[in-house]
């Protein structure tokens, strides 16, 4: 089944302690759609300006990502710039230029409205809600968010949450949202705000999944070389949602566990290179090889 993905499409500038690159293809929807496209057909919703390279539209086409819902309008594409500290985990946003995003009004083509699976990648929660309103009762809605929306548009986020099946956020965002120091209390607390399932990402320490009396914890793939962590969260969400859309009709907790491992696998590829470079040309064999390694690493044997 197809997955509808809405979010930002951006040109990024990223500085790590050893390298800096500008005009990078980025944005939450770009990462999420590319990751998802390894598992299911994707229908993309977003906006770009006239400076956005046609080569990326060609790339989406090559990955069978439908771009009928991407508006190209007069003006500049959304631009974001970030800088990482030595731990390649702590990040400071240097600048955000909304540009064409400022007047973005998502409009779903008719062919998008019946999609069964939806990923509301990171954008303002009011826009995420406006996309859902145009849809005909999707089976499963995944949403991502960030500290900016928790701090500045909390009422919009609270309105969205009852319409979300799985909310994905990172550990500091979960703590900020609930004012809890314990991630277990935070995960359970967020479920009470609406989403049936909650996934909390812990960077290099893996992720937690909360459901109805169900809980799952997985580690992160042990990578030695990280070049650019940008987009890892969006890729994780795209891998999870794409796996669900492509393989299951009705989502159960066991499917979400597998989806979480696939999300972690895709995120591990994402950080190995700048921008989407590592995600562009993966094979299912490469993805499944890491999935199997993940499964082996997670096996637990008691030796007495
Ligand atoms: P992540 O590293 O998963 O947090 O995602 C990084 C991507 O999010 C970058 O490619 C940015 O272009 C995009 N991004 C940064 N800030 C925002 C924002 N306020 N709204 C939407 N997308 C954003």
Short mmCIF file of C-alpha atoms and ligand atoms in Angstrom, two decimals:
data_model
loop_
_atom_site.label_atom_id
_atom_site.label_comp_id
_atom_site.label_asym_id
_atom_site.label_seq_id
_atom_site.Cartn_x
_atom_site.Cartn_y
_atom_site.Cartn_z
CA UNK A 1 0.00 0.00 0.00
CA UNK A 2 1.13 3.54 -0.67
CA UNK A 3 2.50 5.85 1.98
CA UNK A 4 1.72 9.57 1.87
CA UNK A 5 4.63 11.65 3.21
CA UNK A 6 4.39 15.36 3.99
CA UNK A 7 7.17 17.49 5.46
CA UNK A 8 9.93 19.92 4.57
CA UNK A 9 12.02 19.83 1.40
CA UNK A 10 15.15 21.85 1.99
CA UNK A 11 18.56 23.02 0.91
CA UNK A 12 20.80 22.54 3.96
CA UNK A 13 24.21 23.76 5.09
CA UNK A 14 25.84 21.37 7.55
CA UNK A 15 29.02 21.89 9.56
CA UNK A 16 30.67 19.08 11.51
CA UNK A 17 33.97 19.44 13.41
CA UNK A 18 35.80 18.24 10.28
CA UNK A 19 33.75 19.29 7.24
CA UNK A 20 31.26 21.88 6.02
CA UNK A 21 28.98 21.59 2.99
CA UNK A 22 26.28 23.88 1.58
CA UNK A 23 23.32 23.54 -0.82
CA UNK A 24 22.74 19.99 0.35
CA UNK A 25 19.52 18.20 -0.59
CA UNK A 26 17.63 17.85 2.70
CA UNK A 27 14.39 18.35 4.60
CA UNK A 28 12.34 15.99 6.74
CA UNK A 29 10.18 14.79 3.82
CA UNK A 30 13.16 14.20 1.51
CA UNK A 31 14.86 11.89 4.01
CA UNK A 32 11.64 10.17 5.06
CA UNK A 33 10.34 9.59 1.52
CA UNK A 34 13.67 8.19 0.32
CA UNK A 35 13.92 5.77 3.26
CA UNK A 36 10.28 4.68 2.83
CA UNK A 37 10.69 4.13 -0.91
CA UNK A 38 12.74 0.98 -0.22
CA UNK A 39 9.57 -0.65 1.14
CA UNK A 40 6.49 0.95 -0.43
CA UNK A 41 5.30 3.37 -3.12
CA UNK A 42 5.44 6.94 -1.81
CA UNK A 43 3.26 9.98 -2.51
CA UNK A 44 5.14 13.12 -1.57
CA UNK A 45 3.62 16.44 -0.44
CA UNK A 46 5.75 19.56 -0.07
CA UNK A 47 6.91 22.83 -1.59
CA UNK A 48 10.09 24.03 -3.34
CA UNK A 49 11.21 27.27 -4.96
CA UNK A 50 12.59 27.93 -8.42
CA UNK A 51 16.17 27.41 -7.14
CA UNK A 52 15.47 23.75 -6.38
CA UNK A 53 17.42 21.42 -8.71
CA UNK A 54 15.47 19.44 -11.30
CA UNK A 55 17.94 16.56 -10.69
CA UNK A 56 16.20 15.85 -7.37
CA UNK A 57 12.84 15.49 -9.15
CA UNK A 58 14.60 13.02 -11.48
CA UNK A 59 15.94 11.20 -8.42
CA UNK A 60 12.44 10.95 -6.88
CA UNK A 61 11.16 9.58 -10.18
CA UNK A 62 13.93 6.97 -10.20
CA UNK A 63 12.78 5.84 -6.73
CA UNK A 64 9.13 5.76 -7.87
CA UNK A 65 8.22 8.61 -5.53
CA UNK A 66 5.10 10.38 -6.83
CA UNK A 67 5.67 14.15 -6.84
CA UNK A 68 2.20 15.25 -8.00
CA UNK A 69 1.79 16.77 -4.52
CA UNK A 70 5.03 18.81 -4.61
CA UNK A 71 4.39 22.46 -5.46
CA UNK A 72 7.11 24.44 -7.25
CA UNK A 73 6.49 28.17 -6.76
CA UNK A 74 8.26 31.46 -7.40
CA UNK A 75 10.83 32.17 -4.67
CA UNK A 76 13.55 30.40 -2.71
CA UNK A 77 13.42 26.89 -1.26
CA UNK A 78 13.35 26.45 2.56
CA UNK A 79 16.92 26.64 3.89
CA UNK A 80 18.31 25.30 7.13
CA UNK A 81 21.82 25.36 8.55
CA UNK A 82 23.17 23.41 11.52
CA UNK A 83 26.47 22.81 13.29
CA UNK A 84 27.48 19.70 15.25
CA UNK A 85 29.75 19.48 18.29
CA UNK A 86 32.53 16.87 18.64
CA UNK A 87 30.13 14.20 19.91
CA UNK A 88 28.24 14.50 16.57
CA UNK A 89 25.09 14.42 18.64
CA UNK A 90 24.74 17.90 20.09
CA UNK A 91 23.54 20.25 17.34
CA UNK A 92 22.95 23.97 17.09
CA UNK A 93 20.69 25.44 14.46
CA UNK A 94 22.62 28.32 12.87
CA UNK A 95 19.78 29.60 10.69
CA UNK A 96 16.35 28.75 9.34
CA UNK A 97 14.98 30.60 6.29
CA UNK A 98 11.38 29.64 5.68
CA UNK A 99 11.19 31.24 2.20
CA UNK A 100 8.44 29.49 0.15
CA UNK A 101 7.47 27.53 3.27
CA UNK A 102 6.04 30.69 4.80
CA UNK A 103 2.93 30.50 2.60
CA UNK A 104 2.79 26.72 2.24
CA UNK A 105 -0.77 25.43 2.00
CA UNK A 106 -0.65 21.65 1.41
CA UNK A 107 -3.10 20.55 -1.29
CA UNK A 108 -3.54 16.84 -1.82
CA UNK A 109 -4.12 15.64 -5.38
CA UNK A 110 -7.26 13.48 -5.58
CA UNK A 111 -5.13 10.36 -6.09
CA UNK A 112 -3.46 10.94 -2.68
CA UNK A 113 -6.59 11.17 -0.53
CA UNK A 114 -7.21 7.47 -0.16
CA UNK A 115 -3.69 6.51 0.99
CA UNK A 116 -3.97 4.04 3.88
CA UNK A 117 -0.71 4.99 5.55
CA UNK A 118 0.45 8.53 6.29
CA UNK A 119 3.70 9.92 7.60
CA UNK A 120 3.45 13.48 8.91
CA UNK A 121 7.18 14.22 8.90
CA UNK A 122 8.49 17.17 10.85
CA UNK A 123 6.64 20.41 9.98
CA UNK A 124 4.32 22.69 11.95
CA UNK A 125 1.56 20.59 13.60
CA UNK A 126 -1.16 22.86 12.15
CA UNK A 127 0.03 21.91 8.63
CA UNK A 128 0.15 18.23 9.64
CA UNK A 129 -3.51 18.49 10.74
CA UNK A 130 -4.49 20.24 7.49
CA UNK A 131 -3.13 17.31 5.50
CA UNK A 132 -5.06 14.79 7.60
CA UNK A 133 -8.29 16.77 7.13
CA UNK A 134 -8.05 16.26 3.35
CA UNK A 135 -7.74 12.48 3.69
CA UNK A 136 -10.33 9.73 3.74
CA UNK A 137 -9.77 7.90 7.02
CA UNK A 138 -6.25 6.49 6.68
CA UNK A 139 -5.61 3.18 8.43
CA UNK A 140 -2.44 4.27 10.23
CA UNK A 141 -0.99 7.73 10.87
CA UNK A 142 2.63 8.22 11.96
CA UNK A 143 3.80 11.67 13.08
CA UNK A 144 7.16 13.17 13.92
CA UNK A 145 7.68 16.42 15.81
CA UNK A 146 10.46 18.56 17.31
CA UNK A 147 11.25 20.80 20.28
CA UNK A 148 10.36 23.94 18.30
CA UNK A 149 6.69 22.90 18.02
CA UNK A 150 6.52 21.67 21.63
CA UNK A 151 7.75 25.09 22.73
CA UNK A 152 5.94 27.39 20.28
CA UNK A 153 2.75 25.69 19.01
CA UNK A 154 1.81 23.30 21.81
CA UNK A 155 -1.97 23.80 21.39
CA UNK A 156 -1.72 22.78 17.69
CA UNK A 157 0.29 19.72 18.66
CA UNK A 158 -2.26 18.75 21.33
CA UNK A 159 -5.05 19.03 18.71
CA UNK A 160 -3.15 16.74 16.33
CA UNK A 161 -2.20 13.99 18.81
CA UNK A 162 -5.60 12.22 19.13
CA UNK A 163 -5.50 11.69 15.33
CA UNK A 164 -2.07 10.05 15.40
CA UNK A 165 -1.51 6.28 15.79
CA UNK A 166 2.27 6.42 16.30
CA UNK A 167 4.16 9.48 17.53
CA UNK A 168 7.94 9.47 17.07
CA UNK A 169 10.11 11.88 19.03
CA UNK A 170 13.52 11.95 20.67
CA UNK A 171 14.34 11.59 24.36
CA UNK A 172 14.77 15.28 25.16
CA UNK A 173 11.53 16.13 23.33
CA UNK A 174 9.64 13.43 25.26
CA UNK A 175 10.95 14.83 28.54
CA UNK A 176 10.11 18.38 27.50
CA UNK A 177 6.59 17.39 26.49
CA UNK A 178 5.76 15.62 29.74
CA UNK A 179 8.09 17.32 32.26
CA UNK A 180 9.13 13.81 33.34
CA UNK A 181 12.76 12.79 33.83
CA UNK A 182 11.96 9.07 33.41
CA UNK A 183 11.56 8.11 29.74
CA UNK A 184 9.25 5.27 30.78
CA UNK A 185 6.88 7.71 32.47
CA UNK A 186 7.26 10.08 29.52
CA UNK A 187 6.37 7.39 26.94
CA UNK A 188 3.33 6.29 28.94
CA UNK A 189 2.33 9.91 29.58
CA UNK A 190 2.41 10.80 25.86
CA UNK A 191 0.15 7.82 25.07
CA UNK A 192 -2.45 9.40 27.33
CA UNK A 193 -2.36 12.52 25.09
CA UNK A 194 -3.74 10.52 22.16
CA UNK A 195 -1.34 8.31 20.17
CA UNK A 196 -1.86 4.58 20.66
CA UNK A 197 1.87 3.98 20.17
CA UNK A 198 4.90 6.12 21.02
CA UNK A 199 8.50 5.64 19.83
CA UNK A 200 11.25 7.48 21.71
CA UNK A 201 14.64 7.73 19.94
CA UNK A 202 17.78 7.83 22.05
CA UNK A 203 20.40 8.51 19.33
CA UNK A 204 23.35 6.14 19.57
CA UNK A 205 21.58 4.38 22.48
CA UNK A 206 18.70 3.03 20.39
CA UNK A 207 14.97 3.48 20.79
CA UNK A 208 11.96 2.57 22.97
CA UNK A 209 8.47 1.61 21.84
CA UNK A 210 5.32 1.88 23.98
CA UNK A 211 1.91 0.29 23.24
CA UNK A 212 -1.11 -1.04 25.18
CA UNK A 213 0.65 -2.89 28.03
CA UNK A 214 3.45 -3.57 25.53
CA UNK A 215 7.01 -2.37 25.55
CA UNK A 216 10.05 -2.89 23.30
CA UNK A 217 13.59 -1.58 23.50
CA UNK A 218 16.25 -1.86 20.80
CA UNK A 219 19.85 -0.66 20.51
CA UNK A 220 21.43 1.25 17.66
CA UNK A 221 23.56 -0.33 14.93
CA UNK A 222 27.21 -0.09 16.11
CA UNK A 223 28.72 2.26 13.53
CA UNK A 224 32.37 3.30 13.71
CA UNK A 225 32.21 6.20 11.26
CA UNK A 226 29.54 8.87 11.37
CA UNK A 227 29.90 11.71 8.88
CA UNK A 228 26.62 13.64 9.13
CA UNK A 229 23.79 12.81 11.56
CA UNK A 230 21.37 15.20 9.78
CA UNK A 231 18.14 13.48 8.81
CA UNK A 232 18.70 10.35 10.93
CA UNK A 233 15.41 10.96 12.77
CA UNK A 234 13.45 11.56 9.55
CA UNK A 235 15.02 8.49 7.97
CA UNK A 236 14.10 6.40 11.03
CA UNK A 237 10.48 7.57 10.73
CA UNK A 238 10.44 6.98 6.96
CA UNK A 239 11.91 3.49 7.34
CA UNK A 240 9.33 2.59 10.00
CA UNK A 241 6.31 3.99 8.14
CA UNK A 242 7.47 2.64 4.76
CA UNK A 243 7.96 -0.85 6.18
CA UNK A 244 4.45 -0.81 7.69
CA UNK A 245 2.80 0.51 4.50
CA UNK A 246 4.64 -1.98 2.31
CA UNK A 247 4.18 -5.12 4.36
CA UNK A 248 1.15 -5.10 6.64
CA UNK A 249 -2.58 -4.51 6.22
CA UNK A 250 -3.44 -4.10 9.90
CA UNK A 251 -0.70 -2.94 12.25
CA UNK A 252 0.11 -4.97 15.38
CA UNK A 253 2.80 -4.45 18.01
CA UNK A 254 5.00 -7.21 16.49
CA UNK A 255 4.95 -5.32 13.15
CA UNK A 256 5.97 -2.13 14.93
CA UNK A 257 8.93 -3.93 16.52
CA UNK A 258 10.19 -5.03 13.11
CA UNK A 259 9.47 -1.59 11.67
CA UNK A 260 11.58 -0.04 14.42
CA UNK A 261 14.55 -2.23 13.52
CA UNK A 262 14.17 -1.34 9.82
CA UNK A 263 13.95 2.33 10.79
CA UNK A 264 17.18 1.99 12.79
CA UNK A 265 18.90 0.20 9.89
CA UNK A 266 17.98 2.94 7.40
CA UNK A 267 19.10 5.63 9.88
CA UNK A 268 22.45 3.85 10.28
CA UNK A 269 23.03 4.18 6.52
CA UNK A 270 21.89 7.81 6.50
CA UNK A 271 24.59 9.05 8.89
CA UNK A 272 27.43 7.42 6.95
CA UNK A 273 27.53 10.28 4.42
CA UNK A 274 26.41 13.90 4.04
CA UNK A 275 22.87 14.69 2.91
CA UNK A 276 21.04 11.76 1.29
CA UNK A 277 24.11 10.42 -0.51
CA UNK A 278 24.21 7.04 1.27
CA UNK A 279 20.44 6.58 0.98
CA UNK A 280 20.30 7.12 -2.77
CA UNK A 281 21.57 3.76 -3.97
CA UNK A 282 21.03 1.10 -1.35
CA UNK A 283 20.01 -2.44 -2.24
CA UNK A 284 17.51 -4.57 -0.33
CA UNK A 285 20.37 -7.06 0.25
CA UNK A 286 22.39 -4.37 2.05
CA UNK A 287 19.35 -3.38 4.12
CA UNK A 288 18.47 -6.97 5.02
CA UNK A 289 22.08 -7.81 5.90
CA UNK A 290 22.05 -5.11 8.60
CA UNK A 291 18.57 -6.17 9.70
CA UNK A 292 19.82 -9.73 10.27
CA UNK A 293 22.92 -8.44 12.11
CA UNK A 294 20.61 -6.36 14.31
CA UNK A 295 18.52 -9.42 15.11
CA UNK A 296 21.61 -11.40 16.09
CA UNK A 297 22.91 -8.59 18.30
CA UNK A 298 19.60 -8.39 20.12
CA UNK A 299 19.50 -12.08 21.03
CA UNK A 300 19.93 -12.64 24.71
CA UNK A 301 21.38 -15.81 26.15
CA UNK A 302 21.71 -16.58 29.82
CA UNK A 303 24.92 -18.45 30.61
CA UNK A 304 25.04 -20.07 34.06
P1 LIG B 1 16.82 15.66 11.75
O1 LIG B 1 18.31 15.61 11.70
O2 LIG B 1 16.17 14.30 11.62
O3 LIG B 1 16.31 16.45 12.91
O4 LIG B 1 16.33 16.45 10.43
C1 LIG B 1 17.09 17.43 9.80
C2 LIG B 1 16.32 17.99 8.61
O5 LIG B 1 15.18 18.70 9.09
C3 LIG B 1 17.14 18.96 7.79
O6 LIG B 1 17.31 18.45 6.48
C4 LIG B 1 16.34 20.27 7.79
O7 LIG B 1 16.21 20.82 6.51
C5 LIG B 1 14.99 19.89 8.36
N1 LIG B 1 14.49 20.91 9.31
C6 LIG B 1 15.19 21.63 10.22
N2 LIG B 1 14.40 22.48 10.90
C7 LIG B 1 13.13 22.29 10.42
C8 LIG B 1 11.85 22.89 10.71
N3 LIG B 1 11.70 23.84 11.63
N4 LIG B 1 10.77 22.43 10.02
C9 LIG B 1 10.91 21.46 9.09
N5 LIG B 1 12.09 20.88 8.76
C10 LIG B 1 13.19 21.28 9.41
#
